[in-house]
């Protein structure tokens, strides 16, 4: 097995375990579902990953299973500037928390897609959408390096702490660019390293599946987005998750006029 395949399998197993932990006891209150973070981690990371990073009131009316399945490192919707009618794609959508929040923002004339490679997470996300009564959502199985959507079919790409898990980040950034309409926007939360932290040092500070070892540096992110054609690029650190490693918001725009893009 190639090293990249082994990493992908490990990531899939981790997210499958998280989905099973949340879905295994779908009641409420003291006997409710388990928390995904506690299911896959060996220490309390609730201050730097998970549902605590959303703004108060954002998640109050979502299914408990969607909130408990959150494994992200930020809130991409805080920077994505979603508008009524937008078509949104969430890369690595997990239990669906950001898809459901997006669906609420874009309204009945918009649509929110979630892409995930883990069948257990997709099953959980679809159940959460049904619980929420969200009719303008669709969950797709696939890999973020090969998005199963047409060119120029999406207005906004979001993702929450998933790009760092890819073993081919250049392909992920290229796919973001491909599926966006001219004028389309990226609003991503991810773990990003300071520029002086080498790949070897990143690996010593955390595992790949723990969202640390595979993180890009800020300079690598900026260069990678520019290389595939994005403009108006920025990477802003929000909070430290390990020495020299930060949760960050990543913004970029595909050049062109969105008003000229067909629907």
Tab-separated table of C-alpha atoms in Angstrom:
chain	number	residue	atom	x	y	z
A	1	UNK	CA	0.000	0.000	0.000
A	2	UNK	CA	1.334	3.448	-0.927
A	3	UNK	CA	1.980	5.840	1.983
A	4	UNK	CA	-0.676	8.240	0.691
A	5	UNK	CA	-3.249	5.433	0.606
A	6	UNK	CA	-2.353	4.439	4.163
A	7	UNK	CA	-2.837	8.021	5.364
A	8	UNK	CA	-6.173	8.285	3.561
A	9	UNK	CA	-7.340	5.022	5.123
A	10	UNK	CA	-6.301	6.218	8.567
A	11	UNK	CA	-8.227	9.464	8.105
A	12	UNK	CA	-11.283	7.546	6.887
A	13	UNK	CA	-11.107	5.205	9.898
A	14	UNK	CA	-10.852	8.142	12.291
A	15	UNK	CA	-13.908	9.858	10.879
A	16	UNK	CA	-15.855	6.621	10.723
A	17	UNK	CA	-15.159	6.091	14.437
A	18	UNK	CA	-16.336	9.631	15.167
A	19	UNK	CA	-19.573	9.085	13.240
A	20	UNK	CA	-20.240	5.804	15.030
A	21	UNK	CA	-19.657	7.453	18.406
A	22	UNK	CA	-22.228	10.133	17.668
A	23	UNK	CA	-24.756	7.825	16.036
A	24	UNK	CA	-24.533	4.905	18.431
A	25	UNK	CA	-26.852	6.384	21.064
A	26	UNK	CA	-29.058	8.965	19.371
A	27	UNK	CA	-31.089	10.004	22.378
A	28	UNK	CA	-31.048	13.302	24.191
A	29	UNK	CA	-29.781	14.621	27.489
A	30	UNK	CA	-27.586	12.475	29.738
A	31	UNK	CA	-28.104	9.413	27.581
A	32	UNK	CA	-27.518	11.252	24.283
A	33	UNK	CA	-24.915	10.672	21.616
A	34	UNK	CA	-21.226	10.712	22.330
A	35	UNK	CA	-18.989	13.586	21.305
A	36	UNK	CA	-16.833	12.969	18.218
A	37	UNK	CA	-13.777	14.690	19.674
A	38	UNK	CA	-13.731	12.503	22.763
A	39	UNK	CA	-14.243	9.430	20.614
A	40	UNK	CA	-11.124	9.937	18.511
A	41	UNK	CA	-8.776	11.928	20.756
A	42	UNK	CA	-6.761	11.060	23.808
A	43	UNK	CA	-6.900	14.530	25.380
A	44	UNK	CA	-9.388	17.372	25.755
A	45	UNK	CA	-9.181	19.546	22.634
A	46	UNK	CA	-12.629	21.123	22.946
A	47	UNK	CA	-11.199	24.649	23.158
A	48	UNK	CA	-9.285	24.398	19.860
A	49	UNK	CA	-11.450	22.011	17.816
A	50	UNK	CA	-15.166	21.286	17.585
A	51	UNK	CA	-18.479	22.982	18.224
A	52	UNK	CA	-17.150	25.455	20.808
A	53	UNK	CA	-15.638	27.506	17.971
A	54	UNK	CA	-19.042	28.534	16.611
A	55	UNK	CA	-20.646	31.785	17.692
A	56	UNK	CA	-23.261	31.630	20.463
A	57	UNK	CA	-26.672	30.945	18.990
A	58	UNK	CA	-25.418	29.629	15.636
A	59	UNK	CA	-26.033	25.979	16.405
A	60	UNK	CA	-28.881	26.083	18.912
A	61	UNK	CA	-31.555	24.851	16.518
A	62	UNK	CA	-29.459	22.181	14.797
A	63	UNK	CA	-29.793	18.462	15.581
A	64	UNK	CA	-27.598	17.518	18.540
A	65	UNK	CA	-25.899	14.848	16.427
A	66	UNK	CA	-24.697	17.461	13.920
A	67	UNK	CA	-23.168	19.596	16.656
A	68	UNK	CA	-21.553	16.679	18.468
A	69	UNK	CA	-19.997	15.423	15.223
A	70	UNK	CA	-18.100	18.677	14.696
A	71	UNK	CA	-14.345	18.135	14.422
A	72	UNK	CA	-13.417	21.450	12.801
A	73	UNK	CA	-10.930	24.116	13.802
A	74	UNK	CA	-13.090	27.156	13.148
A	75	UNK	CA	-16.305	28.483	11.661
A	76	UNK	CA	-15.934	28.944	7.897
A	77	UNK	CA	-19.352	30.564	7.662
A	78	UNK	CA	-18.039	33.497	9.669
A	79	UNK	CA	-15.892	34.471	6.667
A	80	UNK	CA	-17.713	32.956	3.674
A	81	UNK	CA	-20.228	35.815	3.243
A	82	UNK	CA	-23.027	33.547	2.058
A	83	UNK	CA	-25.937	35.174	0.243
A	84	UNK	CA	-29.492	34.050	-0.545
A	85	UNK	CA	-29.443	31.897	-3.679
A	86	UNK	CA	-25.777	30.873	-3.389
A	87	UNK	CA	-24.684	27.333	-4.212
A	88	UNK	CA	-22.246	26.234	-1.503
A	89	UNK	CA	-19.896	23.253	-1.402
A	90	UNK	CA	-18.444	22.014	1.901
A	91	UNK	CA	-15.319	19.898	1.364
A	92	UNK	CA	-15.117	17.156	3.993
A	93	UNK	CA	-18.577	17.840	5.353
A	94	UNK	CA	-18.546	15.244	8.151
A	95	UNK	CA	-21.774	15.181	10.149
A	96	UNK	CA	-23.147	18.122	8.185
A	97	UNK	CA	-22.988	21.022	10.637
A	98	UNK	CA	-21.620	23.537	8.115
A	99	UNK	CA	-23.889	22.288	5.319
A	100	UNK	CA	-26.954	22.797	7.500
A	101	UNK	CA	-25.809	26.245	8.586
A	102	UNK	CA	-25.081	27.119	4.951
A	103	UNK	CA	-28.495	25.889	3.823
A	104	UNK	CA	-30.116	28.226	6.317
A	105	UNK	CA	-28.070	31.183	5.031
A	106	UNK	CA	-28.645	30.613	1.300
A	107	UNK	CA	-32.365	29.987	1.725
A	108	UNK	CA	-34.780	28.050	-0.473
A	109	UNK	CA	-33.377	29.515	-3.703
A	110	UNK	CA	-29.854	28.320	-2.847
A	111	UNK	CA	-28.352	24.901	-2.331
A	112	UNK	CA	-25.731	23.449	0.007
A	113	UNK	CA	-23.649	20.432	-1.004
A	114	UNK	CA	-21.532	18.360	1.345
A	115	UNK	CA	-18.734	16.118	0.069
A	116	UNK	CA	-17.237	13.381	2.232
A	117	UNK	CA	-15.415	10.097	1.587
A	118	UNK	CA	-16.655	8.327	4.737
A	119	UNK	CA	-19.918	6.353	4.379
A	120	UNK	CA	-20.574	6.518	8.118
A	121	UNK	CA	-20.322	10.314	8.124
A	122	UNK	CA	-22.552	10.589	5.059
A	123	UNK	CA	-25.199	8.422	6.722
A	124	UNK	CA	-25.050	10.600	9.828
A	125	UNK	CA	-25.169	13.829	7.795
A	126	UNK	CA	-28.199	12.710	5.783
A	127	UNK	CA	-29.980	11.745	8.981
A	128	UNK	CA	-29.149	15.154	10.455
A	129	UNK	CA	-30.532	16.909	7.368
A	130	UNK	CA	-33.745	14.924	7.710
A	131	UNK	CA	-33.995	15.831	11.401
A	132	UNK	CA	-33.474	19.497	10.540
A	133	UNK	CA	-36.033	19.400	7.724
A	134	UNK	CA	-33.453	20.845	5.329
A	135	UNK	CA	-34.703	20.406	1.775
A	136	UNK	CA	-31.985	22.389	-0.022
A	137	UNK	CA	-29.043	20.116	0.847
A	138	UNK	CA	-27.325	17.230	-0.897
A	139	UNK	CA	-24.530	15.005	0.399
A	140	UNK	CA	-22.118	13.411	-2.076
A	141	UNK	CA	-19.603	10.627	-1.565
A	142	UNK	CA	-16.161	11.263	-2.994
A	143	UNK	CA	-12.718	12.665	-2.378
A	144	UNK	CA	-11.906	16.351	-2.165
A	145	UNK	CA	-9.117	15.839	-4.698
A	146	UNK	CA	-11.721	14.871	-7.345
A	147	UNK	CA	-15.002	16.678	-6.683
A	148	UNK	CA	-17.990	14.996	-8.409
A	149	UNK	CA	-19.526	18.267	-9.600
A	150	UNK	CA	-19.319	20.099	-12.950
A	151	UNK	CA	-17.047	23.025	-13.755
A	152	UNK	CA	-18.293	26.447	-12.637
A	153	UNK	CA	-21.251	25.038	-10.708
A	154	UNK	CA	-20.564	26.490	-7.225
A	155	UNK	CA	-20.587	30.046	-5.857
A	156	UNK	CA	-18.774	29.442	-2.567
A	157	UNK	CA	-16.425	26.677	-1.400
A	158	UNK	CA	-16.065	26.182	2.338
A	159	UNK	CA	-14.212	23.601	4.422
A	160	UNK	CA	-13.511	23.148	8.098
A	161	UNK	CA	-10.146	21.641	9.037
A	162	UNK	CA	-10.074	19.113	6.189
A	163	UNK	CA	-7.648	20.466	3.560
A	164	UNK	CA	-4.756	19.685	5.926
A	165	UNK	CA	-5.843	16.013	5.881
A	166	UNK	CA	-5.380	15.651	2.122
A	167	UNK	CA	-2.268	13.961	0.745
A	168	UNK	CA	-2.562	15.975	-2.500
A	169	UNK	CA	-3.345	19.543	-1.522
A	170	UNK	CA	-2.460	20.934	-4.959
A	171	UNK	CA	-5.284	18.826	-6.405
A	172	UNK	CA	-7.706	20.088	-3.730
A	173	UNK	CA	-6.911	23.735	-4.483
A	174	UNK	CA	-7.233	23.104	-8.224
A	175	UNK	CA	-10.624	21.454	-7.691
A	176	UNK	CA	-11.813	24.436	-5.663
A	177	UNK	CA	-10.917	26.693	-8.577
A	178	UNK	CA	-12.513	24.394	-11.169
A	179	UNK	CA	-15.935	24.079	-9.534
A	180	UNK	CA	-16.265	27.786	-8.719
A	181	UNK	CA	-18.003	30.213	-11.044
A	182	UNK	CA	-16.083	33.338	-12.108
A	183	UNK	CA	-16.165	35.601	-9.091
A	184	UNK	CA	-16.701	32.596	-6.823
A	185	UNK	CA	-15.290	32.674	-3.320
A	186	UNK	CA	-13.360	30.466	-0.919
A	187	UNK	CA	-13.954	30.662	2.837
A	188	UNK	CA	-12.020	27.915	4.597
A	189	UNK	CA	-11.000	27.178	8.173
A	190	UNK	CA	-7.847	25.083	8.436
A	191	UNK	CA	-4.768	24.403	10.517
A	192	UNK	CA	-1.804	26.368	9.150
A	193	UNK	CA	1.833	26.433	10.255
A	194	UNK	CA	4.012	29.465	10.747
A	195	UNK	CA	6.486	29.783	7.899
A	196	UNK	CA	9.526	28.875	9.991
A	197	UNK	CA	8.032	25.555	11.156
A	198	UNK	CA	9.420	22.836	8.876
A	199	UNK	CA	7.410	19.786	7.748
A	200	UNK	CA	9.551	17.648	10.078
A	201	UNK	CA	8.737	19.907	13.014
A	202	UNK	CA	5.026	19.806	12.159
A	203	UNK	CA	5.151	16.001	12.262
A	204	UNK	CA	6.770	16.094	15.717
A	205	UNK	CA	4.043	18.387	17.052
A	206	UNK	CA	1.084	16.216	16.086
A	207	UNK	CA	-0.196	13.444	13.858
A	208	UNK	CA	-1.543	13.662	10.314
A	209	UNK	CA	-5.015	12.525	11.358
A	210	UNK	CA	-4.830	14.996	14.247
A	211	UNK	CA	-4.693	17.839	11.681
A	212	UNK	CA	-1.130	18.899	12.548
A	213	UNK	CA	1.507	16.976	10.570
A	214	UNK	CA	-0.165	17.555	7.199
A	215	UNK	CA	-0.772	21.284	7.586
A	216	UNK	CA	0.572	23.730	5.034
A	217	UNK	CA	2.549	26.765	6.117
A	218	UNK	CA	1.045	30.207	5.519
A	219	UNK	CA	3.450	30.840	2.625
A	220	UNK	CA	2.665	27.428	1.100
A	221	UNK	CA	-1.061	28.135	1.267
A	222	UNK	CA	-0.685	31.546	-0.361
A	223	UNK	CA	1.539	30.155	-3.112
A	224	UNK	CA	-0.702	27.131	-3.732
A	225	UNK	CA	-3.841	29.222	-4.153
A	226	UNK	CA	-2.064	31.678	-6.441
A	227	UNK	CA	-0.632	28.840	-8.538
A	228	UNK	CA	-4.099	27.597	-9.538
A	229	UNK	CA	-5.361	31.093	-10.345
A	230	UNK	CA	-6.944	32.563	-7.219
A	231	UNK	CA	-6.656	36.251	-6.335
A	232	UNK	CA	-7.475	38.360	-3.253
A	233	UNK	CA	-5.838	35.658	-1.136
A	234	UNK	CA	-5.380	35.936	2.606
A	235	UNK	CA	-4.538	33.551	5.422
A	236	UNK	CA	-5.268	34.917	8.898
A	237	UNK	CA	-4.360	33.065	12.098
A	238	UNK	CA	-7.115	32.844	14.707
A	239	UNK	CA	-5.880	30.648	17.580
A	240	UNK	CA	-2.925	28.412	18.392
A	241	UNK	CA	-3.482	24.650	18.253
A	242	UNK	CA	0.164	23.602	18.795
A	243	UNK	CA	3.463	25.510	19.033
A	244	UNK	CA	3.833	27.412	15.770
A	245	UNK	CA	0.561	25.937	14.443
A	246	UNK	CA	-2.713	27.848	14.237
A	247	UNK	CA	-6.331	27.596	13.342
A	248	UNK	CA	-6.707	30.017	10.443
A	249	UNK	CA	-9.240	31.456	8.033
A	250	UNK	CA	-8.371	31.290	4.345
A	251	UNK	CA	-10.071	33.516	1.787
A	252	UNK	CA	-9.633	33.731	-1.976
A	253	UNK	CA	-11.568	34.671	-5.110
A	254	UNK	CA	-11.727	33.187	-8.599
A	255	UNK	CA	-11.211	36.040	-11.075
A	256	UNK	CA	-14.170	37.075	-13.209
A	257	UNK	CA	-17.653	38.496	-12.894
A	258	UNK	CA	-20.136	36.225	-11.148
A	259	UNK	CA	-22.999	38.068	-12.864
A	260	UNK	CA	-21.944	36.601	-16.218
A	261	UNK	CA	-21.895	32.991	-14.996
A	262	UNK	CA	-24.861	30.825	-15.967
A	263	UNK	CA	-26.916	28.957	-13.416
